[in-house]
mmCIF file of N, CA and C and ligand atoms in Angstrom:
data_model
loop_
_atom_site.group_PDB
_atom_site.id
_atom_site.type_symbol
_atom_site.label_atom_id
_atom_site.label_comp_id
_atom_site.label_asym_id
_atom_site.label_seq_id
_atom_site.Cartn_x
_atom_site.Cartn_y
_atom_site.Cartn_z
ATOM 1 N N UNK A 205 101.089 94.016 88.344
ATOM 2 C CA UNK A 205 100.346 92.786 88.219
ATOM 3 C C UNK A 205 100.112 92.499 86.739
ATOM 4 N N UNK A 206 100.558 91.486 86.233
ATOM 5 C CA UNK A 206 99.994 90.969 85.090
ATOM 6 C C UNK A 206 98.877 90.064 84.697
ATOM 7 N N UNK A 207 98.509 90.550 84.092
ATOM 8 C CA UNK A 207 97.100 89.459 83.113
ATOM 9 C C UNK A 207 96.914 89.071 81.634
ATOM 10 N N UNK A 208 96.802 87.871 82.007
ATOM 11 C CA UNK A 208 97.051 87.343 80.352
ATOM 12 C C UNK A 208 95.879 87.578 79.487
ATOM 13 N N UNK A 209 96.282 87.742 78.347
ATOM 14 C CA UNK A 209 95.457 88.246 77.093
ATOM 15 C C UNK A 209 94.122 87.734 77.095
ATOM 16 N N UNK A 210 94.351 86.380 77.122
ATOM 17 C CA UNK A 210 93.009 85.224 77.861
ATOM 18 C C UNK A 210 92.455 84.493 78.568
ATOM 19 N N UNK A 211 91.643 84.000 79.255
ATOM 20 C CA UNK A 211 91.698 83.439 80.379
ATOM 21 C C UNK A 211 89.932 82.667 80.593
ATOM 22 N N UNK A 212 90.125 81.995 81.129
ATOM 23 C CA UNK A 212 88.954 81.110 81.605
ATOM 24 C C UNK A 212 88.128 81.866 82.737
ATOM 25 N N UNK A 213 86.960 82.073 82.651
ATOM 26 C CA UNK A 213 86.323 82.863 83.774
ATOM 27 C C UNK A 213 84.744 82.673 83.757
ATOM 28 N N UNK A 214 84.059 83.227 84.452
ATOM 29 C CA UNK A 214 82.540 82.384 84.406
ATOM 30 C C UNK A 214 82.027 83.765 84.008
ATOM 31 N N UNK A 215 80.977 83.356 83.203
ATOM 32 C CA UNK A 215 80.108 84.171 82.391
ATOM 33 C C UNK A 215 78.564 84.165 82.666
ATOM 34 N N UNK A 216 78.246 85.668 83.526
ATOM 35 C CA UNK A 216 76.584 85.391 83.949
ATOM 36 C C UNK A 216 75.729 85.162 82.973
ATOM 37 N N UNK A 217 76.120 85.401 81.389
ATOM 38 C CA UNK A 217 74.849 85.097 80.895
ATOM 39 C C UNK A 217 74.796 83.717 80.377
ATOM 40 N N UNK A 218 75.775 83.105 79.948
ATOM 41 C CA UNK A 218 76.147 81.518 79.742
ATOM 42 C C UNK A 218 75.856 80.943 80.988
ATOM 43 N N UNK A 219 76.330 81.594 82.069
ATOM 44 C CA UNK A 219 76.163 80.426 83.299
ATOM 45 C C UNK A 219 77.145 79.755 83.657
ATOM 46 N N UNK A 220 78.135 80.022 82.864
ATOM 47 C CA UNK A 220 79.018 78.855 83.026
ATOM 48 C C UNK A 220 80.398 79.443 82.719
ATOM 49 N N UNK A 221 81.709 78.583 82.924
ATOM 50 C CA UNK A 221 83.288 79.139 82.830
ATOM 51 C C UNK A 221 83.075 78.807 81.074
ATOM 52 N N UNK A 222 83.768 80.215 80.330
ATOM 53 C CA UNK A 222 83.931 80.230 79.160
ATOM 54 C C UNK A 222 85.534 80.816 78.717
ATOM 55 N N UNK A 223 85.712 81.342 77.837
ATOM 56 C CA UNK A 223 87.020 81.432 77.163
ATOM 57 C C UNK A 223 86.580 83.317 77.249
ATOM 58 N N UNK A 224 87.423 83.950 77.982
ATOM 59 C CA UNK A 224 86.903 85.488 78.032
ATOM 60 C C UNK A 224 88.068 86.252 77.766
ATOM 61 N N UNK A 225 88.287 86.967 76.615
ATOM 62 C CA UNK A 225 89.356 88.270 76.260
ATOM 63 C C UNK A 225 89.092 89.129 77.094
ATOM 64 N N UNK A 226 90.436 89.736 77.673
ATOM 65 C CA UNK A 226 90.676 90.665 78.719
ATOM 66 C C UNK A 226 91.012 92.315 77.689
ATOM 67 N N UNK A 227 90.134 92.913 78.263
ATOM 68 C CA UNK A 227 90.382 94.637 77.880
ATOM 69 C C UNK A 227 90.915 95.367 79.302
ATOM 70 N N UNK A 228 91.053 96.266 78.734
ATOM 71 C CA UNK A 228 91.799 97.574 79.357
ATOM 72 C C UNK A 228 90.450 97.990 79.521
ATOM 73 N N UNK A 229 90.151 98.560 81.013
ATOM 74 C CA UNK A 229 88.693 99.740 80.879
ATOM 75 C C UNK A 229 88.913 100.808 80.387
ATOM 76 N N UNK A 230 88.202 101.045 79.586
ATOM 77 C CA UNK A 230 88.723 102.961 79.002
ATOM 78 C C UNK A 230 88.167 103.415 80.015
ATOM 79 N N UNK A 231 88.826 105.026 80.061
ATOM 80 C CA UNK A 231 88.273 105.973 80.719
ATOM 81 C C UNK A 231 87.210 106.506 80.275
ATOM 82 N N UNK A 232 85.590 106.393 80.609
ATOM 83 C CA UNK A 232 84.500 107.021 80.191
ATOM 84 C C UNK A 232 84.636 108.545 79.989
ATOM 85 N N UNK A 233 83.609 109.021 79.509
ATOM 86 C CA UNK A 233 83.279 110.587 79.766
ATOM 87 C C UNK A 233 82.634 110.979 80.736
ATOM 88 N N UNK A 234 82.965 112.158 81.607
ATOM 89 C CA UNK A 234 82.534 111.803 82.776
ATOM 90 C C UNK A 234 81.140 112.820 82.486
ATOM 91 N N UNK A 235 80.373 112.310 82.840
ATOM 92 C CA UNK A 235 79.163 113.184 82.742
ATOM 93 C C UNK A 235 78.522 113.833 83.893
ATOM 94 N N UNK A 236 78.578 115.044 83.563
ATOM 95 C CA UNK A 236 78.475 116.055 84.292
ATOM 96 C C UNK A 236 79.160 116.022 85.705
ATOM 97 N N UNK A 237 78.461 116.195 86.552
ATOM 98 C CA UNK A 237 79.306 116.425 87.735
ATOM 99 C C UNK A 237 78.899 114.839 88.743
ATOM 100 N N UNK A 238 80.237 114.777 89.509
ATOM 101 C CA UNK A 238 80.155 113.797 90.242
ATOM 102 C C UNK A 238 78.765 114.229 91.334
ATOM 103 N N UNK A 239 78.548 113.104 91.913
ATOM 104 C CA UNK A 239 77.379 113.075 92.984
ATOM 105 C C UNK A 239 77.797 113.560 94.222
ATOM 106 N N UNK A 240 79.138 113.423 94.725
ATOM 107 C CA UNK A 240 79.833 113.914 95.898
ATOM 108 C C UNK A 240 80.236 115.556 95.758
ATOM 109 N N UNK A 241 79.728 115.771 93.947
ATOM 110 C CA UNK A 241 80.612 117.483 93.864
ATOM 111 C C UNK A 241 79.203 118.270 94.216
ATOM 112 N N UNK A 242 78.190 117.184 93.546
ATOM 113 C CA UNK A 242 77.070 118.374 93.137
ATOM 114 C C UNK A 242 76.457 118.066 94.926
ATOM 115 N N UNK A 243 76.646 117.734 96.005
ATOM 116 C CA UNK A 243 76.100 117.495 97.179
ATOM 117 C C UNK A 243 76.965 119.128 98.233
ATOM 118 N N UNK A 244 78.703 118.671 97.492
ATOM 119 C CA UNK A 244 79.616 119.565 98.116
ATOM 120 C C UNK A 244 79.219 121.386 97.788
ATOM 121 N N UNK A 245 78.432 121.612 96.767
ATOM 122 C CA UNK A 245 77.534 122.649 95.729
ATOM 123 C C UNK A 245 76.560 123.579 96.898
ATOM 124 N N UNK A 246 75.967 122.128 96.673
ATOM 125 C CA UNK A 246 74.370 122.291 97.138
ATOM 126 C C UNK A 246 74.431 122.892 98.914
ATOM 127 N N UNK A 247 75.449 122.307 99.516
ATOM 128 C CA UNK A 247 75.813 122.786 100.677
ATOM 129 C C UNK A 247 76.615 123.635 101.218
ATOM 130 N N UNK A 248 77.437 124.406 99.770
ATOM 131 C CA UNK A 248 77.559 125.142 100.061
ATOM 132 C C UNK A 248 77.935 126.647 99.140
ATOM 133 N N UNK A 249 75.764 126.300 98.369
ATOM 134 C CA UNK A 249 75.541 127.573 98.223
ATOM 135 C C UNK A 249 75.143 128.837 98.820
ATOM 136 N N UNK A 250 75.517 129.902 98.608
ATOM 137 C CA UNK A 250 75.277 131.186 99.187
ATOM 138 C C UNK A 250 76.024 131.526 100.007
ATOM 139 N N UNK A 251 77.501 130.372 99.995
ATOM 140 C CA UNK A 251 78.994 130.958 100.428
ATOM 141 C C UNK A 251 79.613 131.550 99.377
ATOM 142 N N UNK A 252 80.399 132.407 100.327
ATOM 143 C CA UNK A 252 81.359 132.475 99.189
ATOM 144 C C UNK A 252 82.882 132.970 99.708
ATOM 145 N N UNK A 253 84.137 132.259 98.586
ATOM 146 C CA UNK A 253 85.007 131.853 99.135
ATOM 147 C C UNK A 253 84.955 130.362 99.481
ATOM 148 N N UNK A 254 86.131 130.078 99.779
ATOM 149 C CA UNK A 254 86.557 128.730 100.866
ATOM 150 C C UNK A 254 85.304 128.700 101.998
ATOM 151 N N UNK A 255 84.623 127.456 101.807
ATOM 152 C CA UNK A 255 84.069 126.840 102.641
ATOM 153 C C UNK A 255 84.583 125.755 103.435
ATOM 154 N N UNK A 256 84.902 125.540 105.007
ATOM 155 C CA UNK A 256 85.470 124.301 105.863
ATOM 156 C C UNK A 256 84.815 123.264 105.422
ATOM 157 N N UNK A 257 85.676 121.797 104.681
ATOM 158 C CA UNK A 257 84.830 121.240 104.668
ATOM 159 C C UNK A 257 85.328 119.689 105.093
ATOM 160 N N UNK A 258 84.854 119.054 105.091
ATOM 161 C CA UNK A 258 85.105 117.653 105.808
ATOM 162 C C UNK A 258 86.686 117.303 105.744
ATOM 163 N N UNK A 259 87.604 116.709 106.697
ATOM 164 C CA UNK A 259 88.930 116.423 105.871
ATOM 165 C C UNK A 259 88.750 114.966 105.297
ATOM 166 N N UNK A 260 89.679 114.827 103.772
ATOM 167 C CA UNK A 260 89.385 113.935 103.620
ATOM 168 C C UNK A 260 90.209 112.780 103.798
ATOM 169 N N UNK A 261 89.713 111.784 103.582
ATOM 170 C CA UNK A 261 90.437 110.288 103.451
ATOM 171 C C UNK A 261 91.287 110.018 102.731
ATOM 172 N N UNK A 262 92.359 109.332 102.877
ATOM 173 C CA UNK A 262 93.536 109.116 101.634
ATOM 174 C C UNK A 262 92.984 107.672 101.541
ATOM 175 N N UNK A 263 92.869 107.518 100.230
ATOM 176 C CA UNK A 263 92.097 105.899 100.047
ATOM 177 C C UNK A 263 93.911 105.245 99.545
ATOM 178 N N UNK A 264 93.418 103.984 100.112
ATOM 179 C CA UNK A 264 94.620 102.957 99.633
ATOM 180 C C UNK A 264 94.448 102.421 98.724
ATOM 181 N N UNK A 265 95.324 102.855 97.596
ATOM 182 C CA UNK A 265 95.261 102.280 96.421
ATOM 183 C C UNK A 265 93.508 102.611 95.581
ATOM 184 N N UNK A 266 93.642 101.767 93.998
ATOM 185 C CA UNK A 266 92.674 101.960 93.742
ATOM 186 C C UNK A 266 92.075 100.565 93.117
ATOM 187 N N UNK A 267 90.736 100.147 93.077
ATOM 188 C CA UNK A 267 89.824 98.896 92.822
ATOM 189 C C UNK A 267 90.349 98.918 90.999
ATOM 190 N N UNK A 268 91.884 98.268 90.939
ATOM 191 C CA UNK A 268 91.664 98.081 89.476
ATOM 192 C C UNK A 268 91.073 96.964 88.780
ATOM 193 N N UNK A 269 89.927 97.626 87.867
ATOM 194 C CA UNK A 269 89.804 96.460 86.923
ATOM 195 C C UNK A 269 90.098 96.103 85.689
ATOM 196 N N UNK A 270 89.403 94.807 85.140
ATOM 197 C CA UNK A 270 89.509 94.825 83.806
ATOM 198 C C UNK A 270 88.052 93.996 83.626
ATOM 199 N N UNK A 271 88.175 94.376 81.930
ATOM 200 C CA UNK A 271 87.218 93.995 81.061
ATOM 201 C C UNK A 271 86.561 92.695 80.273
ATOM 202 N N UNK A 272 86.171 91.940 81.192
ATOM 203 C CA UNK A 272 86.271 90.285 80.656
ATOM 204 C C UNK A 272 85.196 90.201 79.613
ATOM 205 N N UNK A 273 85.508 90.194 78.215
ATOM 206 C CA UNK A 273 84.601 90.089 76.993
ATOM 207 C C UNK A 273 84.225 88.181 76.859
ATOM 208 N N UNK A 274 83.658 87.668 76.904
ATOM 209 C CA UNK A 274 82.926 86.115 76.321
ATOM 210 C C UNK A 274 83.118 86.484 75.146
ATOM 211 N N UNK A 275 83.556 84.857 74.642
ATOM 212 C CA UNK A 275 83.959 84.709 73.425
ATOM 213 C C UNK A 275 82.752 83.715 72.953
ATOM 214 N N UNK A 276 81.893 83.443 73.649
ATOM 215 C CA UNK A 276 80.878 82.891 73.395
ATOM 216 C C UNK A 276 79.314 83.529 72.538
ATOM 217 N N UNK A 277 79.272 84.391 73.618
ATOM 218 C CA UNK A 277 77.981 85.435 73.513
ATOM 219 C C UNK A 277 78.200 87.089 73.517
ATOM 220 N N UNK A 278 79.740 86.795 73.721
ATOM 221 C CA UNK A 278 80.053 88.608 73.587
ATOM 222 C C UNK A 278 79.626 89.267 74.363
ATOM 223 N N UNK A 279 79.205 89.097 75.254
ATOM 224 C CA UNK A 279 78.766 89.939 76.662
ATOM 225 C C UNK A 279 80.092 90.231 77.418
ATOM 226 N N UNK A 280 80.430 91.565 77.728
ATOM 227 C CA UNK A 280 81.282 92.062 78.663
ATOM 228 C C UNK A 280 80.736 92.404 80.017
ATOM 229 N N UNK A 281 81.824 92.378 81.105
ATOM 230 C CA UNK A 281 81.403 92.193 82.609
ATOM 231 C C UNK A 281 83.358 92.365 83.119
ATOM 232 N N UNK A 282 83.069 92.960 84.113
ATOM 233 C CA UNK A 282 84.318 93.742 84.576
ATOM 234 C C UNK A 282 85.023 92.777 85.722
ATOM 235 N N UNK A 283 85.835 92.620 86.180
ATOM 236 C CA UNK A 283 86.435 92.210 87.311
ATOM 237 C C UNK A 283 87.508 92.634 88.148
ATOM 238 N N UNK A 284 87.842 93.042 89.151
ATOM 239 C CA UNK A 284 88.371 94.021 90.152
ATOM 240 C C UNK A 284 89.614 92.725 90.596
ATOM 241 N N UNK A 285 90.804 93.216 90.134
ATOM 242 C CA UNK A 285 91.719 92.466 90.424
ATOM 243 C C UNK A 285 92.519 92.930 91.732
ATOM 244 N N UNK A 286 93.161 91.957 92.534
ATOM 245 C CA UNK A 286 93.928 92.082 93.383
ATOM 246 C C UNK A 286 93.133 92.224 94.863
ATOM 247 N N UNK A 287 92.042 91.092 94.780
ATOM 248 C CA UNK A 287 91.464 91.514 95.941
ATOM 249 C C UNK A 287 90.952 93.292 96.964
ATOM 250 N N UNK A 288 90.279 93.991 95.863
ATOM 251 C CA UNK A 288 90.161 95.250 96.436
ATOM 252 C C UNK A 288 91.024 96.391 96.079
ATOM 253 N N UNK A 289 91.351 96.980 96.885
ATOM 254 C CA UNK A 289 91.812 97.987 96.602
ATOM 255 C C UNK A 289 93.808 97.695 96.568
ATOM 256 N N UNK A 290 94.557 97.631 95.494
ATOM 257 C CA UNK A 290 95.632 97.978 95.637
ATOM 258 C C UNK A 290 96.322 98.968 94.773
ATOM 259 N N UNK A 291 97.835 99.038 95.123
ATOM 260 C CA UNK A 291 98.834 100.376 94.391
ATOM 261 C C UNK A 291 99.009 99.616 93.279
ATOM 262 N N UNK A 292 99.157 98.157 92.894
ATOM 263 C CA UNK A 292 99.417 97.897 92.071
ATOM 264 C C UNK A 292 98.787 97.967 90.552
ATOM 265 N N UNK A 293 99.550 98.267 89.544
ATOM 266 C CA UNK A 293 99.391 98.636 88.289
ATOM 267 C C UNK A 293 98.640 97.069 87.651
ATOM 268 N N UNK A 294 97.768 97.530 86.473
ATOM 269 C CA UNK A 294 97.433 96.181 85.697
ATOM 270 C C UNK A 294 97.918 96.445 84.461
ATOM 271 N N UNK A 295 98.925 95.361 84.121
ATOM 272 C CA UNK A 295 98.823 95.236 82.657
ATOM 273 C C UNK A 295 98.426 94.013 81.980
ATOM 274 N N UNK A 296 97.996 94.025 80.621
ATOM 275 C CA UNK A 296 98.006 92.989 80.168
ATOM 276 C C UNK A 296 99.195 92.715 79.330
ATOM 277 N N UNK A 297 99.471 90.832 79.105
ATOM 278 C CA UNK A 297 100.433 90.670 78.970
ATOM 279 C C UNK A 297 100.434 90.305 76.787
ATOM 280 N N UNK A 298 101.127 90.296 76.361
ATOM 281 C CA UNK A 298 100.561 90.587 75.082
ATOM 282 C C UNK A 298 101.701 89.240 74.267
HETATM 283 ZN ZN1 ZN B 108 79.006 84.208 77.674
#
């Protein structure tokens, strides 16, 4: 999927459709442990070894987004392209 460098999009703190540069989301740092690891932990301390544990889900695809910066007020705000969850890749187009 492609996305162009710039694009018209509405801006919550303007209120209104403005002129918004598209970023790439970086990958954060992940801090500390996920909420699903430290739950998977907690339930199963004072095992030890392999614990049975739920099977999991193969999720379809993933919620890609991008980074819509205002060129107005400079406020960034994210947007999840492709309706939800897909395989498809985002690039921007340069
Ligand atoms: Zn704005």
């Amino acid at each position: 999927m492609k996305v162009p460098k710039e694009m018209n999009a509405f801006c919550p703190s303007c209120r209104k459709h403005t002129k918004h540069k598209v970023k790439n989301p970086s990958k954060g740092k992940a801090r500390g442990l996920a909420w699903g690891t430290l739950r998977h932990e907690r339930r199963t301390k004072g095992y030890v070894g392999k614990v049975k544990g739920q099977a999991t889900v193969r999720k379809q695809g993933k919620r890609q987004k991008v980074i819509l910066v205002c060129t107005v007020c400079n406020k960034a705000h994210e947007r999840v392209l492709g309706g939800g969850r897909t395989k498809k890749k985002v690039e921007i187009k340069k």
